[in-house]
């Protein structure tokens, strides 16, 4: 039950978001717009929850200087640095955030993850 209900909700909203492009009725577009607004709100809370959890869990380990605390410090500093650069400079093309952090760091890492996933799926 804990697994089926979230999957059913996700499936319903996913199908509905795809359906909005094939059914050009105004009521469907209005409902899809409402769903997207709610998704932005839920995503905002999820980001806040994720960042606060990451800082809380890793911050405690950094303070106690547990095993590999230096890597946890690098993680927290990179997170805070990325957030601060994004808030200060914005997300327009040509900014430091988009050109260097996103295009030259994040995109290659995601390509590496995708290639690794494809390799493991193909070799299974």
Short mmCIF file of C-alpha atoms in Angstrom, two decimals:
data_model
loop_
_atom_site.label_atom_id
_atom_site.label_comp_id
_atom_site.label_asym_id
_atom_site.label_seq_id
_atom_site.Cartn_x
_atom_site.Cartn_y
_atom_site.Cartn_z
CA UNK A 1 0.00 0.00 0.00
CA UNK A 2 2.83 2.41 0.83
CA UNK A 3 4.32 1.82 -2.57
CA UNK A 4 1.24 1.49 -4.75
CA UNK A 5 -0.51 4.73 -3.81
CA UNK A 6 2.42 7.05 -4.66
CA UNK A 7 3.01 5.10 -7.88
CA UNK A 8 -0.66 5.38 -8.82
CA UNK A 9 -0.67 9.12 -8.13
CA UNK A 10 2.53 9.60 -10.14
CA UNK A 11 1.16 7.50 -13.00
CA UNK A 12 -2.12 9.45 -13.07
CA UNK A 13 -0.46 12.86 -13.14
CA UNK A 14 2.16 11.71 -15.65
CA UNK A 15 -0.48 10.39 -18.02
CA UNK A 16 -2.51 13.57 -17.57
CA UNK A 17 0.50 15.78 -18.36
CA UNK A 18 1.14 13.80 -21.54
CA UNK A 19 -2.56 13.83 -22.41
CA UNK A 20 -2.72 17.62 -22.31
CA UNK A 21 -0.70 17.78 -25.52
CA UNK A 22 -3.09 15.47 -27.37
CA UNK A 23 -6.43 16.85 -26.11
CA UNK A 24 -6.69 20.54 -27.06
CA UNK A 25 -9.69 21.26 -24.83
CA UNK A 26 -9.52 24.46 -22.70
CA UNK A 27 -10.61 22.69 -19.51
CA UNK A 28 -7.81 20.14 -19.87
CA UNK A 29 -5.26 22.93 -20.34
CA UNK A 30 -6.63 24.81 -17.33
CA UNK A 31 -6.42 21.70 -15.15
CA UNK A 32 -2.89 20.98 -16.42
CA UNK A 33 -1.89 24.53 -15.58
CA UNK A 34 -3.18 24.07 -12.03
CA UNK A 35 -1.28 20.79 -11.70
CA UNK A 36 1.91 22.48 -12.87
CA UNK A 37 1.46 25.28 -10.32
CA UNK A 38 1.03 22.72 -7.56
CA UNK A 39 4.04 20.79 -8.82
CA UNK A 40 6.18 23.93 -8.53
CA UNK A 41 5.00 24.44 -4.95
CA UNK A 42 5.66 20.81 -3.98
CA UNK A 43 9.06 20.90 -5.71
CA UNK A 44 10.02 24.03 -3.77
CA UNK A 45 9.25 22.35 -0.47
CA UNK A 46 11.13 19.23 -1.59
CA UNK A 47 14.21 21.32 -2.38
CA UNK A 48 14.09 23.04 1.01
CA UNK A 49 13.63 19.70 2.75
CA UNK A 50 16.47 18.08 0.80
CA UNK A 51 18.95 20.91 1.37
CA UNK A 52 18.13 21.17 5.07
CA UNK A 53 18.43 17.39 5.49
CA UNK A 54 21.78 17.32 3.67
CA UNK A 55 23.15 20.13 5.83
CA UNK A 56 21.77 18.62 9.05
CA UNK A 57 23.10 15.11 8.44
CA UNK A 58 26.48 16.11 7.05
CA UNK A 59 26.88 19.11 9.35
CA UNK A 60 26.72 16.89 12.43
CA UNK A 61 29.32 14.55 10.98
CA UNK A 62 31.58 17.49 10.10
CA UNK A 63 31.36 18.93 13.62
CA UNK A 64 32.12 15.53 15.21
CA UNK A 65 34.89 14.98 12.62
CA UNK A 66 33.67 11.50 11.80
CA UNK A 67 35.24 9.35 9.10
CA UNK A 68 35.53 11.17 5.73
CA UNK A 69 34.39 14.45 7.25
CA UNK A 70 36.46 16.44 4.76
CA UNK A 71 34.42 15.07 1.84
CA UNK A 72 31.23 16.00 3.64
CA UNK A 73 32.61 19.51 4.12
CA UNK A 74 33.38 19.75 0.40
CA UNK A 75 29.83 18.59 -0.37
CA UNK A 76 28.22 21.20 1.89
CA UNK A 77 30.51 23.99 0.65
CA UNK A 78 29.84 23.07 -2.99
CA UNK A 79 26.10 23.06 -2.32
CA UNK A 80 26.19 26.45 -0.62
CA UNK A 81 28.53 27.86 -3.28
CA UNK A 82 26.30 26.70 -6.12
CA UNK A 83 23.21 28.13 -4.44
CA UNK A 84 24.89 31.46 -3.75
CA UNK A 85 26.26 31.84 -7.30
CA UNK A 86 22.85 30.97 -8.73
CA UNK A 87 21.06 33.47 -6.49
CA UNK A 88 23.55 36.28 -7.07
CA UNK A 89 24.04 35.96 -10.84
CA UNK A 90 20.77 34.41 -11.91
CA UNK A 91 20.18 31.75 -14.53
CA UNK A 92 20.62 33.71 -17.78
CA UNK A 93 22.87 32.38 -20.53
CA UNK A 94 26.40 33.68 -20.37
CA UNK A 95 26.58 33.81 -16.59
CA UNK A 96 29.18 31.96 -14.57
CA UNK A 97 26.55 29.60 -13.18
CA UNK A 98 25.22 28.40 -16.52
CA UNK A 99 28.47 28.45 -18.50
CA UNK A 100 30.82 26.90 -16.00
CA UNK A 101 28.90 25.08 -13.32
CA UNK A 102 25.99 23.73 -15.36
CA UNK A 103 27.40 23.25 -18.87
CA UNK A 104 30.96 22.24 -17.93
CA UNK A 105 30.39 20.34 -14.69
CA UNK A 106 26.80 19.18 -14.26
CA UNK A 107 26.11 18.13 -17.86
CA UNK A 108 29.27 15.95 -18.18
CA UNK A 109 28.52 14.32 -14.82
CA UNK A 110 24.99 13.50 -15.95
CA UNK A 111 26.32 12.11 -19.24
CA UNK A 112 28.72 9.92 -17.27
CA UNK A 113 25.91 8.64 -15.06
CA UNK A 114 23.75 7.91 -18.10
CA UNK A 115 26.59 6.06 -19.84
CA UNK A 116 27.32 4.03 -16.69
CA UNK A 117 23.65 3.15 -16.33
CA UNK A 118 23.45 2.10 -19.99
CA UNK A 119 26.58 -0.03 -19.58
CA UNK A 120 25.24 -1.83 -16.51
CA UNK A 121 21.86 -2.41 -18.13
CA UNK A 122 23.51 -3.76 -21.28
CA UNK A 123 25.88 -6.01 -19.34
CA UNK A 124 23.18 -7.47 -17.08
#
